[in-house]
Tab-separated table of C-alpha atoms in Angstrom:
chain	number	residue	atom	x	y	z
R	4	UNK	CA	-1.928	-10.927	7.705
R	5	UNK	CA	-3.522	-7.952	5.997
R	6	UNK	CA	-2.803	-6.842	2.432
R	7	UNK	CA	-0.010	-4.284	1.934
R	8	UNK	CA	-1.215	-1.127	0.184
R	9	UNK	CA	1.243	1.443	-0.779
R	10	UNK	CA	2.598	3.491	-3.769
R	11	UNK	CA	4.595	1.773	-6.400
R	12	UNK	CA	8.295	2.698	-6.402
R	13	UNK	CA	10.293	3.532	-9.469
R	14	UNK	CA	12.122	0.188	-8.863
R	15	UNK	CA	8.660	-1.464	-9.285
R	16	UNK	CA	7.911	0.012	-12.777
R	17	UNK	CA	8.072	-3.495	-14.445
R	18	UNK	CA	5.499	-4.771	-11.917
R	19	UNK	CA	3.265	-1.770	-12.553
R	20	UNK	CA	3.707	-2.191	-16.341
R	21	UNK	CA	2.781	-5.857	-16.052
R	22	UNK	CA	-0.509	-5.296	-14.095
R	23	UNK	CA	-1.445	-2.269	-16.218
R	24	UNK	CA	-1.020	-4.211	-19.482
R	25	UNK	CA	-3.063	-7.113	-18.018
R	26	UNK	CA	-5.934	-4.783	-17.130
R	27	UNK	CA	-5.927	-3.211	-20.543
R	28	UNK	CA	-5.670	-6.632	-22.308
R	29	UNK	CA	-8.496	-8.248	-20.292
R	30	UNK	CA	-10.858	-5.208	-19.967
R	31	UNK	CA	-10.420	-2.916	-22.938
R	32	UNK	CA	-13.955	-1.488	-22.241
R	33	UNK	CA	-12.862	-0.191	-18.900
R	34	UNK	CA	-9.877	2.110	-19.656
R	35	UNK	CA	-9.153	5.016	-21.934
R	36	UNK	CA	-5.779	3.690	-23.007
R	37	UNK	CA	-5.441	0.637	-25.182
R	38	UNK	CA	-3.266	-2.368	-24.684
R	39	UNK	CA	-1.510	-1.750	-27.987
R	40	UNK	CA	-0.564	1.900	-27.045
R	41	UNK	CA	0.706	0.955	-23.645
R	42	UNK	CA	2.476	-2.305	-24.754
R	43	UNK	CA	4.652	-0.317	-27.083
R	44	UNK	CA	6.145	1.490	-24.090
R	45	UNK	CA	9.039	-0.194	-22.382
R	46	UNK	CA	9.696	-0.293	-18.623
R	47	UNK	CA	11.761	2.855	-18.752
R	48	UNK	CA	8.907	4.799	-20.310
R	49	UNK	CA	6.498	3.548	-17.618
R	50	UNK	CA	9.053	4.561	-14.966
R	51	UNK	CA	9.451	8.027	-16.440
R	52	UNK	CA	5.606	8.428	-16.307
R	53	UNK	CA	5.210	7.322	-12.671
R	54	UNK	CA	4.226	10.195	-10.316
R	55	UNK	CA	6.865	11.393	-7.906
R	56	UNK	CA	5.078	14.416	-6.457
R	57	UNK	CA	2.404	13.544	-3.750
R	58	UNK	CA	-0.455	13.351	-3.687
R	59	UNK	CA	-0.136	12.032	-7.274
R	60	UNK	CA	0.530	8.264	-6.872
R	61	UNK	CA	-0.046	4.840	-8.296
R	62	UNK	CA	-1.019	2.632	-5.419
R	63	UNK	CA	-0.656	-1.079	-5.489
R	64	UNK	CA	-2.047	-3.833	-3.237
R	65	UNK	CA	-0.090	-6.935	-2.454
R	66	UNK	CA	-1.535	-9.963	-0.682
R	67	UNK	CA	0.573	-11.655	1.922
R	68	UNK	CA	3.050	-13.989	0.372
R	69	UNK	CA	2.541	-12.604	-3.066
R	70	UNK	CA	5.512	-10.967	-4.929
R	71	UNK	CA	3.280	-9.429	-7.626
R	72	UNK	CA	0.749	-6.672	-6.923
R	73	UNK	CA	-2.855	-7.922	-7.068
R	74	UNK	CA	-4.494	-4.537	-7.591
R	75	UNK	CA	-3.768	-0.952	-8.584
R	76	UNK	CA	-5.309	2.465	-8.577
R	77	UNK	CA	-3.988	5.852	-9.733
R	78	UNK	CA	-4.585	9.260	-8.148
R	79	UNK	CA	-3.982	12.523	-9.869
R	80	UNK	CA	-4.405	15.887	-8.255
R	81	UNK	CA	-5.223	18.796	-10.534
R	82	UNK	CA	-2.149	21.188	-10.564
R	83	UNK	CA	-3.908	24.339	-11.803
R	84	UNK	CA	-4.878	26.777	-9.037
R	85	UNK	CA	-8.576	26.973	-9.829
R	86	UNK	CA	-8.763	23.107	-10.166
R	87	UNK	CA	-6.462	22.126	-7.308
R	88	UNK	CA	-9.264	21.198	-5.018
R	89	UNK	CA	-10.090	18.215	-7.265
R	90	UNK	CA	-8.475	14.875	-7.853
R	91	UNK	CA	-8.958	12.048	-10.354
R	92	UNK	CA	-9.004	8.338	-9.596
R	93	UNK	CA	-7.858	6.276	-12.592
R	94	UNK	CA	-6.767	2.870	-13.651
R	95	UNK	CA	-8.525	0.872	-10.918
R	96	UNK	CA	-8.007	-2.777	-11.412
R	97	UNK	CA	-8.085	-5.914	-9.298
R	98	UNK	CA	-6.686	-9.204	-10.742
R	99	UNK	CA	-9.217	-11.896	-11.044
R	100	UNK	CA	-7.718	-14.226	-8.402
R	101	UNK	CA	-7.820	-11.473	-5.889
R	102	UNK	CA	-11.427	-10.382	-6.359
R	103	UNK	CA	-14.199	-10.763	-3.886
R	104	UNK	CA	-11.694	-10.450	-0.976
R	105	UNK	CA	-12.174	-6.792	-0.230
R	106	UNK	CA	-8.991	-5.757	-1.743
R	107	UNK	CA	-10.512	-3.158	-4.123
R	108	UNK	CA	-12.323	-1.524	-1.294
R	109	UNK	CA	-9.149	-1.405	0.809
R	110	UNK	CA	-7.221	0.062	-2.071
R	111	UNK	CA	-9.757	2.714	-2.723
R	112	UNK	CA	-10.135	3.584	0.982
R	113	UNK	CA	-6.396	4.239	0.937
R	114	UNK	CA	-6.720	6.220	-2.207
R	115	UNK	CA	-9.458	8.334	-0.656
R	116	UNK	CA	-7.331	8.804	2.554
R	117	UNK	CA	-4.377	10.000	0.521
R	118	UNK	CA	-6.547	12.483	-1.329
R	119	UNK	CA	-8.105	13.731	1.845
R	120	UNK	CA	-4.747	14.045	3.613
R	121	UNK	CA	-3.583	16.205	0.721
R	122	UNK	CA	-6.493	18.629	1.227
R	123	UNK	CA	-8.453	17.603	-1.855
R	124	UNK	CA	-12.165	18.410	-1.559
R	125	UNK	CA	-13.499	16.291	-4.414
R	126	UNK	CA	-12.518	12.999	-6.047
R	127	UNK	CA	-13.810	12.141	-9.506
R	128	UNK	CA	-13.746	9.018	-11.495
R	129	UNK	CA	-15.461	7.437	-14.589
R	130	UNK	CA	-16.735	3.881	-14.780
R	131	UNK	CA	-18.163	1.862	-17.546
R	132	UNK	CA	-21.933	1.832	-17.376
R	133	UNK	CA	-21.654	-1.977	-17.822
R	134	UNK	CA	-19.247	-2.430	-14.866
R	135	UNK	CA	-21.881	-3.256	-12.277
R	136	UNK	CA	-19.531	-4.557	-9.511
R	137	UNK	CA	-17.248	-1.510	-9.801
R	138	UNK	CA	-20.124	0.920	-9.807
R	139	UNK	CA	-21.527	-0.674	-6.678
R	140	UNK	CA	-18.215	-0.534	-4.901
R	141	UNK	CA	-17.887	3.223	-5.746
R	142	UNK	CA	-21.418	3.954	-4.555
R	143	UNK	CA	-20.665	1.964	-1.280
R	144	UNK	CA	-17.683	4.259	-0.709
R	145	UNK	CA	-19.735	7.389	-1.130
R	146	UNK	CA	-19.240	8.309	-4.763
R	147	UNK	CA	-22.294	9.691	-6.478
R	148	UNK	CA	-23.106	9.751	-10.168
R	149	UNK	CA	-23.396	13.230	-11.599
R	150	UNK	CA	-23.761	12.385	-15.217
R	151	UNK	CA	-23.172	10.077	-18.129
R	152	UNK	CA	-20.794	10.424	-21.023
R	153	UNK	CA	-22.514	8.619	-23.848
R	154	UNK	CA	-20.178	6.825	-26.046
R	155	UNK	CA	-17.350	7.917	-23.756
R	156	UNK	CA	-15.019	5.179	-25.171
R	157	UNK	CA	-14.870	4.024	-28.805
R	158	UNK	CA	-13.622	0.429	-28.983
R	159	UNK	CA	-14.011	-0.041	-32.650
R	160	UNK	CA	-16.287	0.844	-35.551
R	161	UNK	CA	-19.848	1.120	-34.024
R	162	UNK	CA	-18.665	-0.221	-30.693
R	163	UNK	CA	-18.951	2.260	-27.838
R	164	UNK	CA	-19.001	2.228	-24.023
R	165	UNK	CA	-21.046	4.773	-22.117
R	166	UNK	CA	-19.243	6.051	-19.021
R	167	UNK	CA	-20.777	7.110	-15.684
R	168	UNK	CA	-19.162	10.176	-14.184
R	169	UNK	CA	-18.873	9.959	-10.363
R	170	UNK	CA	-17.728	12.219	-7.590
R	171	UNK	CA	-16.921	11.931	-3.897
R	172	UNK	CA	-17.131	14.982	-1.630
R	173	UNK	CA	-14.153	14.782	0.723
R	174	UNK	CA	-15.130	17.794	2.832
R	175	UNK	CA	-17.053	15.637	5.283
R	176	UNK	CA	-20.333	17.488	4.704
């Protein structure tokens, strides 16, 4: 059986909160939010922040027989008229037990399809310069680096992470 990839529902806010907190706790160098900031928010706060207007979505991936999502990715489309052709991929995470099974690729392919179906022309994302596997996946899916944000994240005193800025042209050119 194939993985199930779909948007989280409001009723699944607790499951989204759980995987999001796991991602932040295990990989603080990969996300702009911190575990401490997000852990202080209860399930109701997570539910209130979940997108309800397509194409904005938080997609999850469930493996056959698993009740909990094994991966997640967010998509945000710019609402302002001059920026409405662009979308942002955020919060991509695959649980350790589900890695190396192609789940991240399937999840991102679905995210790209949602963006394309919504008429977006460009998808952007940032990835830690040290996240070699994630960077390779993004390149394999057609994303191209267009710059680097030196010291894009500050983890602590004197502790920085450079971020690679990447974009995917969805116009089919």
